CSV table of C-alpha atoms and ligand atoms in Angstrom, one decimal:
chain,number,residue,atom,x,y,z
A,7,UNK,CA,0.0,0.0,0.0
A,8,UNK,CA,1.4,3.5,-0.9
A,9,UNK,CA,0.2,7.0,0.1
A,10,UNK,CA,-0.6,8.7,-3.1
A,11,UNK,CA,2.3,7.7,-5.2
A,12,UNK,CA,3.3,4.7,-7.4
A,13,UNK,CA,5.9,2.2,-6.6
A,14,UNK,CA,7.4,0.2,-9.4
A,15,UNK,CA,6.3,-3.4,-9.1
A,16,UNK,CA,7.5,-6.4,-11.0
A,17,UNK,CA,4.5,-8.7,-10.7
A,18,UNK,CA,1.6,-7.8,-12.9
A,19,UNK,CA,-1.3,-6.6,-10.8
A,20,UNK,CA,-4.5,-4.5,-10.7
A,21,UNK,CA,-3.9,-1.2,-9.0
A,22,UNK,CA,-6.7,0.1,-6.7
A,23,UNK,CA,-6.8,3.8,-6.1
A,24,UNK,CA,-8.8,4.7,-3.0
A,25,UNK,CA,-10.4,8.2,-3.0
A,26,UNK,CA,-13.1,8.0,-0.3
A,27,UNK,CA,-16.9,7.8,-0.5
A,28,UNK,CA,-19.2,5.5,1.3
A,29,UNK,CA,-17.1,2.5,0.6
A,30,UNK,CA,-14.5,4.0,2.9
A,31,UNK,CA,-16.9,5.1,5.6
A,32,UNK,CA,-16.8,3.5,9.0
A,33,UNK,CA,-18.7,5.5,11.5
A,34,UNK,CA,-17.3,3.8,14.6
A,35,UNK,CA,-13.8,4.7,13.5
A,36,UNK,CA,-14.4,8.3,12.4
A,37,UNK,CA,-17.8,9.7,11.7
A,38,UNK,CA,-16.5,12.9,10.1
A,39,UNK,CA,-14.3,11.5,7.4
A,40,UNK,CA,-14.0,8.4,5.3
A,41,UNK,CA,-11.9,6.4,7.6
A,42,UNK,CA,-11.0,3.3,5.6
A,43,UNK,CA,-8.1,3.3,3.1
A,44,UNK,CA,-6.4,0.7,1.0
A,45,UNK,CA,-5.0,-1.3,3.9
A,46,UNK,CA,-8.3,-1.8,5.6
A,47,UNK,CA,-10.4,-2.3,2.4
A,48,UNK,CA,-7.9,-4.7,0.9
A,49,UNK,CA,-8.2,-6.6,4.2
A,50,UNK,CA,-11.9,-6.9,3.6
A,51,UNK,CA,-11.3,-8.8,0.5
A,52,UNK,CA,-8.3,-10.8,1.7
A,53,UNK,CA,-10.1,-14.1,0.8
A,54,UNK,CA,-10.0,-13.0,-2.9
A,55,UNK,CA,-6.7,-14.1,-4.3
A,56,UNK,CA,-7.3,-14.7,-8.0
A,57,UNK,CA,-5.7,-11.4,-9.0
A,58,UNK,CA,-2.6,-9.7,-7.5
A,59,UNK,CA,-3.5,-6.2,-6.3
A,60,UNK,CA,-1.6,-3.1,-5.1
A,61,UNK,CA,-3.4,-0.3,-3.4
A,62,UNK,CA,-2.8,3.5,-3.3
A,63,UNK,CA,-4.6,6.0,-1.0
A,64,UNK,CA,-4.9,9.1,-3.2
A,65,UNK,CA,-7.3,11.1,-1.0
A,66,UNK,CA,-10.2,10.4,1.4
A,67,UNK,CA,-13.1,12.7,0.4
A,68,UNK,CA,-16.8,12.4,0.1
A,69,UNK,CA,-17.5,12.7,-3.6
A,70,UNK,CA,-19.8,15.7,-3.4
A,71,UNK,CA,-16.9,17.8,-1.9
A,72,UNK,CA,-14.4,17.0,-4.7
A,73,UNK,CA,-12.8,20.0,-6.3
A,74,UNK,CA,-10.9,20.5,-9.5
A,75,UNK,CA,-7.5,19.9,-7.7
A,76,UNK,CA,-8.8,16.5,-6.7
A,77,UNK,CA,-9.7,15.7,-10.4
A,78,UNK,CA,-6.2,16.9,-11.5
A,79,UNK,CA,-4.6,14.7,-9.0
A,80,UNK,CA,-6.7,11.7,-10.1
A,81,UNK,CA,-6.1,12.1,-13.8
A,82,UNK,CA,-2.4,12.8,-13.4
A,83,UNK,CA,-2.1,9.7,-11.2
A,84,UNK,CA,-4.0,7.6,-13.7
A,85,UNK,CA,-1.8,8.8,-16.6
A,86,UNK,CA,1.3,7.7,-14.5
A,87,UNK,CA,-0.3,4.3,-13.8
A,88,UNK,CA,-0.9,3.7,-17.5
A,89,UNK,CA,2.9,3.9,-18.0
A,90,UNK,CA,3.7,1.2,-15.4
A,91,UNK,CA,4.3,-2.0,-17.3
A,92,UNK,CA,3.2,-4.2,-14.3
A,93,UNK,CA,-0.2,-2.4,-14.1
A,94,UNK,CA,-2.8,-4.5,-16.0
A,95,UNK,CA,-5.7,-2.2,-15.1
A,96,UNK,CA,-6.9,0.3,-12.5
A,97,UNK,CA,-9.8,0.3,-10.2
A,98,UNK,CA,-10.9,3.7,-8.8
A,99,UNK,CA,-12.7,3.3,-5.5
A,100,UNK,CA,-15.0,6.4,-5.3
A,101,UNK,CA,-18.0,8.0,-3.7
A,102,UNK,CA,-21.1,7.1,-5.7
A,103,UNK,CA,-22.8,10.6,-5.7
A,104,UNK,CA,-20.5,12.0,-8.4
A,105,UNK,CA,-19.1,8.7,-9.8
A,106,UNK,CA,-21.1,9.3,-13.0
A,107,UNK,CA,-19.5,12.8,-13.5
A,108,UNK,CA,-16.0,11.9,-12.5
A,109,UNK,CA,-15.8,8.7,-14.5
A,110,UNK,CA,-17.2,10.6,-17.5
A,111,UNK,CA,-14.6,13.3,-17.2
A,112,UNK,CA,-11.8,10.6,-17.0
A,113,UNK,CA,-13.3,9.0,-20.1
A,114,UNK,CA,-13.4,12.2,-22.0
A,115,UNK,CA,-9.7,13.0,-21.3
A,116,UNK,CA,-8.7,9.5,-22.7
A,117,UNK,CA,-8.2,7.4,-24.6
A,118,UNK,CA,-6.6,5.1,-22.0
A,119,UNK,CA,-4.4,2.2,-22.9
A,120,UNK,CA,-5.6,0.0,-20.0
A,121,UNK,CA,-9.0,-0.6,-18.3
A,122,UNK,CA,-10.1,2.0,-15.8
A,123,UNK,CA,-13.0,0.9,-13.6
A,124,UNK,CA,-14.8,3.0,-11.0
A,125,UNK,CA,-16.6,1.3,-8.1
A,126,UNK,CA,-17.9,2.2,-4.7
A,127,UNK,CA,-20.6,1.2,-2.2
A,128,UNK,CA,-24.2,2.2,-1.5
A,129,UNK,CA,-24.1,0.7,2.0
A,130,UNK,CA,-21.2,1.5,4.2
A,131,UNK,CA,-18.9,-1.0,5.9
A,132,UNK,CA,-20.9,-1.2,9.2
A,133,UNK,CA,-24.3,-1.7,7.6
A,134,UNK,CA,-25.8,-5.2,7.2
A,135,UNK,CA,-25.1,-6.3,3.6
A,136,UNK,CA,-22.5,-3.7,2.9
A,137,UNK,CA,-21.9,-3.9,-0.9
A,138,UNK,CA,-18.4,-2.5,-1.1
A,139,UNK,CA,-16.3,-5.7,-0.9
A,140,UNK,CA,-18.3,-7.4,-3.6
A,141,UNK,CA,-18.2,-4.4,-5.8
A,142,UNK,CA,-14.5,-4.1,-5.3
A,143,UNK,CA,-13.9,-7.7,-6.2
A,144,UNK,CA,-16.0,-7.4,-9.4
A,145,UNK,CA,-14.3,-4.2,-10.4
A,146,UNK,CA,-10.9,-5.9,-10.0
A,147,UNK,CA,-12.1,-8.8,-12.2
A,148,UNK,CA,-13.2,-6.3,-14.9
A,149,UNK,CA,-9.9,-4.3,-14.7
A,150,UNK,CA,-7.9,-7.5,-14.9
A,151,UNK,CA,-9.4,-8.9,-18.1
A,152,UNK,CA,-7.9,-8.0,-21.5
A,153,UNK,CA,-11.5,-8.0,-22.9
A,154,UNK,CA,-11.9,-4.7,-21.0
A,155,UNK,CA,-9.3,-2.9,-23.1
A,156,UNK,CA,-10.7,-0.3,-25.5
A,157,UNK,CA,-14.1,-0.1,-23.9
A,158,UNK,CA,-13.7,3.3,-22.4
A,159,UNK,CA,-13.9,4.0,-18.7
A,160,UNK,CA,-16.4,1.8,-16.9
A,161,UNK,CA,-18.5,1.8,-13.7
A,162,UNK,CA,-19.0,-1.6,-11.9
A,163,UNK,CA,-21.7,-1.7,-9.3
A,164,UNK,CA,-24.0,-4.4,-8.2
A,165,UNK,CA,-22.6,-7.0,-10.6
A,166,UNK,CA,-23.3,-4.7,-13.6
A,167,UNK,CA,-20.8,-3.1,-16.0
A,168,UNK,CA,-21.7,0.4,-17.3
A,169,UNK,CA,-20.0,2.6,-19.8
A,170,UNK,CA,-19.0,5.9,-18.1
A,171,UNK,CA,-20.4,7.6,-21.2
A,172,UNK,CA,-23.9,6.6,-20.4
A,173,UNK,CA,-24.1,5.7,-16.7
A,174,UNK,CA,-26.1,7.7,-14.2
A,175,UNK,CA,-26.9,7.3,-10.5
A,176,UNK,CA,-30.7,7.1,-10.3
A,177,UNK,CA,-31.5,6.1,-6.7
A,178,UNK,CA,-30.3,7.6,-3.4
A,179,UNK,CA,-29.9,4.4,-1.4
A,180,UNK,CA,-30.6,1.3,-3.4
A,181,UNK,CA,-27.7,-1.0,-4.2
A,182,UNK,CA,-29.0,-1.1,-7.7
A,183,UNK,CA,-28.9,2.6,-8.2
A,184,UNK,CA,-26.8,2.8,-11.4
A,185,UNK,CA,-28.2,2.4,-14.8
A,186,UNK,CA,-27.5,3.5,-18.4
A,187,UNK,CA,-30.8,4.9,-19.7
A,188,UNK,CA,-31.2,4.3,-23.4
A,189,UNK,CA,-28.0,2.4,-23.7
A,190,UNK,CA,-28.4,-0.4,-21.2
A,191,UNK,CA,-25.9,-2.6,-19.4
A,192,UNK,CA,-22.6,-3.0,-21.2
A,193,UNK,CA,-21.9,-6.2,-19.3
A,194,UNK,CA,-22.1,-8.1,-16.1
A,195,UNK,CA,-19.9,-10.0,-13.6
A,196,UNK,CA,-21.4,-13.3,-12.4
A,197,UNK,CA,-19.3,-15.6,-10.3
A,198,UNK,CA,-15.8,-14.9,-11.7
A,199,UNK,CA,-17.0,-14.4,-15.2
A,200,UNK,CA,-16.9,-11.0,-17.0
A,201,UNK,CA,-19.4,-10.9,-19.8
A,202,UNK,CA,-19.8,-8.1,-22.3
A,203,UNK,CA,-22.9,-7.5,-24.4
A,204,UNK,CA,-21.7,-4.6,-26.5
A,205,UNK,CA,-18.9,-2.1,-26.8
A,206,UNK,CA,-18.9,1.7,-26.8
A,207,UNK,CA,-17.7,3.3,-30.0
A,208,UNK,CA,-14.0,4.3,-29.6
A,209,UNK,CA,-13.4,7.5,-27.8
A,210,UNK,CA,-12.3,10.1,-30.3
A,211,UNK,CA,-12.6,13.2,-28.1
A,212,UNK,CA,-9.1,13.5,-26.6
A,213,UNK,CA,-10.2,16.5,-24.6
A,214,UNK,CA,-7.4,18.3,-22.7
A,215,UNK,CA,-7.6,18.5,-19.0
A,216,UNK,CA,-7.9,22.2,-18.2
A,217,UNK,CA,-5.1,23.8,-16.3
A,218,UNK,CA,-5.8,24.0,-12.6
A,219,UNK,CA,-6.3,27.8,-12.6
A,220,UNK,CA,-8.4,27.9,-15.8
A,221,UNK,CA,-11.3,25.6,-15.4
A,222,UNK,CA,-14.1,27.2,-17.5
A,223,UNK,CA,-17.0,28.5,-15.3
A,224,UNK,CA,-20.0,26.6,-16.5
A,225,UNK,CA,-23.4,26.6,-14.6
A,226,UNK,CA,-26.3,24.1,-14.9
A,227,UNK,CA,-29.8,25.5,-14.7
A,228,UNK,CA,-32.9,23.4,-14.6
A,229,UNK,CA,-36.1,24.7,-16.2
A,230,UNK,CA,-39.2,24.5,-14.1
A,231,UNK,CA,-42.7,25.6,-14.6
A,232,UNK,CA,-43.0,29.4,-14.4
A,233,UNK,CA,-39.2,29.7,-14.0
A,234,UNK,CA,-38.2,33.3,-13.1
A,235,UNK,CA,-35.0,33.4,-15.1
A,236,UNK,CA,-33.1,34.6,-12.0
A,237,UNK,CA,-30.2,32.1,-12.5
A,238,UNK,CA,-29.9,33.0,-16.2
A,239,UNK,CA,-29.5,36.7,-15.2
A,240,UNK,CA,-27.0,35.8,-12.5
A,241,UNK,CA,-24.9,33.9,-15.1
A,242,UNK,CA,-24.9,37.1,-17.2
A,243,UNK,CA,-24.0,39.3,-14.3
A,244,UNK,CA,-21.2,36.9,-13.3
A,245,UNK,CA,-19.9,36.6,-16.9
A,246,UNK,CA,-19.6,32.8,-16.8
A,247,UNK,CA,-18.1,31.0,-19.7
A,248,UNK,CA,-21.1,28.7,-20.4
A,249,UNK,CA,-24.6,27.7,-19.3
A,250,UNK,CA,-26.2,24.3,-19.7
A,251,UNK,CA,-30.0,24.5,-19.5
A,252,UNK,CA,-32.0,21.4,-18.7
A,253,UNK,CA,-35.0,22.2,-20.8
A,254,UNK,CA,-38.5,20.7,-20.8
A,255,UNK,CA,-39.0,17.5,-22.8
A,256,UNK,CA,-36.5,17.2,-25.7
A,257,UNK,CA,-35.1,20.6,-24.8
A,258,UNK,CA,-37.7,23.4,-24.7
A,259,UNK,CA,-37.6,26.6,-22.6
A,260,UNK,CA,-40.3,29.1,-21.7
A,261,UNK,CA,-40.9,31.7,-24.4
A,262,UNK,CA,-40.7,34.5,-21.8
A,263,UNK,CA,-37.1,33.5,-21.0
A,264,UNK,CA,-35.8,33.9,-24.6
A,265,UNK,CA,-34.7,37.5,-24.1
A,266,UNK,CA,-32.5,36.4,-21.1
A,267,UNK,CA,-31.0,33.6,-23.2
A,268,UNK,CA,-30.4,35.9,-26.1
A,269,UNK,CA,-28.5,38.3,-23.7
A,270,UNK,CA,-26.2,35.4,-22.7
A,271,UNK,CA,-25.4,34.6,-26.3
A,272,UNK,CA,-24.9,38.2,-27.2
A,273,UNK,CA,-22.4,38.4,-24.3
A,274,UNK,CA,-20.4,35.5,-25.8
A,275,UNK,CA,-21.5,33.0,-23.2
A,276,UNK,CA,-21.9,29.4,-24.6
A,277,UNK,CA,-25.5,28.1,-24.1
A,278,UNK,CA,-26.5,24.4,-24.5
A,279,UNK,CA,-30.0,23.1,-24.0
A,280,UNK,CA,-30.3,19.4,-23.0
A,281,UNK,CA,-33.5,17.4,-22.2
A,282,UNK,CA,-34.4,17.4,-18.5
A,283,UNK,CA,-36.0,14.0,-18.8
A,284,UNK,CA,-34.3,11.0,-17.4
A,285,UNK,CA,-33.6,9.6,-20.8
A,286,UNK,CA,-34.0,10.3,-24.5
A,287,UNK,CA,-32.3,12.6,-27.0
A,288,UNK,CA,-32.7,16.3,-27.7
A,289,UNK,CA,-34.6,17.3,-30.8
A,290,UNK,CA,-33.2,19.4,-33.6
A,291,UNK,CA,-35.8,19.8,-36.3
A,292,UNK,CA,-39.3,18.9,-35.0
A,293,UNK,CA,-40.8,21.9,-33.2
A,294,UNK,CA,-40.8,25.5,-34.4
A,295,UNK,CA,-42.9,26.9,-31.6
A,296,UNK,CA,-41.4,29.7,-29.4
A,297,UNK,CA,-38.8,28.3,-27.0
A,298,UNK,CA,-38.3,25.1,-28.9
A,299,UNK,CA,-35.3,23.7,-30.8
A,300,UNK,CA,-35.6,25.3,-34.2
A,301,UNK,CA,-35.8,28.8,-32.8
A,302,UNK,CA,-33.2,28.2,-30.1
A,303,UNK,CA,-30.6,27.0,-32.6
A,304,UNK,CA,-31.2,30.0,-34.8
A,305,UNK,CA,-30.4,32.2,-31.8
A,306,UNK,CA,-27.1,30.4,-31.4
A,307,UNK,CA,-28.0,27.8,-28.8
A,308,UNK,CA,-26.6,24.3,-29.2
A,309,UNK,CA,-29.0,21.3,-28.6
A,310,UNK,CA,-27.0,18.7,-26.8
A,311,UNK,CA,-27.3,15.2,-25.2
A,312,UNK,CA,-28.0,15.1,-21.5
A,313,UNK,CA,-28.1,14.5,-18.7
A,314,UNK,CA,-27.3,18.1,-17.7
A,315,UNK,CA,-24.6,17.3,-15.0
A,316,UNK,CA,-22.6,15.3,-17.5
A,317,UNK,CA,-23.2,17.8,-20.3
A,318,UNK,CA,-21.7,20.4,-18.0
A,319,UNK,CA,-18.5,18.4,-17.7
A,320,UNK,CA,-18.3,18.0,-21.5
A,321,UNK,CA,-18.9,21.7,-22.0
A,322,UNK,CA,-16.0,22.6,-19.6
A,323,UNK,CA,-13.7,20.4,-21.5
A,324,UNK,CA,-14.9,21.7,-24.8
A,325,UNK,CA,-14.3,25.3,-23.8
A,326,UNK,CA,-10.8,24.3,-22.6
A,327,UNK,CA,-10.0,22.9,-26.0
A,328,UNK,CA,-8.8,19.6,-27.4
A,329,UNK,CA,-5.3,18.1,-27.6
B,22,LIG,N1,-22.2,11.3,-0.7
B,22,LIG,C1,-21.1,10.4,-0.5
B,22,LIG,C2,-20.2,10.3,-1.6
B,22,LIG,O1,-20.6,10.3,-2.8
B,22,LIG,C3,-21.7,9.1,-0.2
B,22,LIG,C4,-22.3,8.4,-1.3
B,22,LIG,C5,-21.6,7.1,-1.7
B,22,LIG,O2,-20.4,7.0,-1.8
B,22,LIG,O3,-22.4,6.2,-1.9
B,22,LIG,O4,-19.0,10.2,-1.4
């Protein structure tokens, strides 16, 4: 086990990077911070010996409190790990609340030459039926198999393999809270068998990770019935770099907010509209009614795939530029 840095190892292994989250929570040891790191969690799965592992404690944070420096540290570390010949694949042990955003960001700054698999737990270590150890073992199996190379970053929870590109957390407590709406499971892990049903198209984005002091300022605003437009005007006043709007249905906004949106565009602020529905694509050419996609695009708005919180990550990287 190492504290935040890599040691050269001769034996091929799966590297597990611990970052905190529920999987590391142990209230009787420390109720304020994720108390468990690599040493303790590797101990939980000591009966699992199919695959040699090494562990690293990168940070211990709850995932809602992650900041851009954390993300830099993670991506920089993963890049170093890819260069280690003995590393077959990497598991990132992570809080579940932002696992879909963080794994998506890591996917977008790829491509990665070896499997990167995020996992975590919905039920902490001291609850009956804690799911962390089983998730960890399944994630190690996925990271260890050569069939996982070239499939993009993945999330493994509850015996299911999801593409980071499509996965979302959809339930606050259920162990089965991750799904990939519209795309479906990419695979599953049953007993020790990793099965894949399909592959994501190769990642061609190669987004650059923004410099630490220049992360674009992008806000996410959800449209609601009778929306006041207050947040749109705040974004104009703050001169943010971009705004992602979760619009009604396939991406519609109230007619009475169009002047506020036009002001953002006139000020050079990038505006994307995504559907606020849990699944489905935006429309581009179906509705011409005020506030719908045809008029929005003629104003300079881009219609984009949701969900909003992942579109926001994509817009930040897009504004920062490609390699
Ligand atoms: N909010 C915490 C986090 O995301 C706990 C959620 C979890 O890990 O399941 O780190």
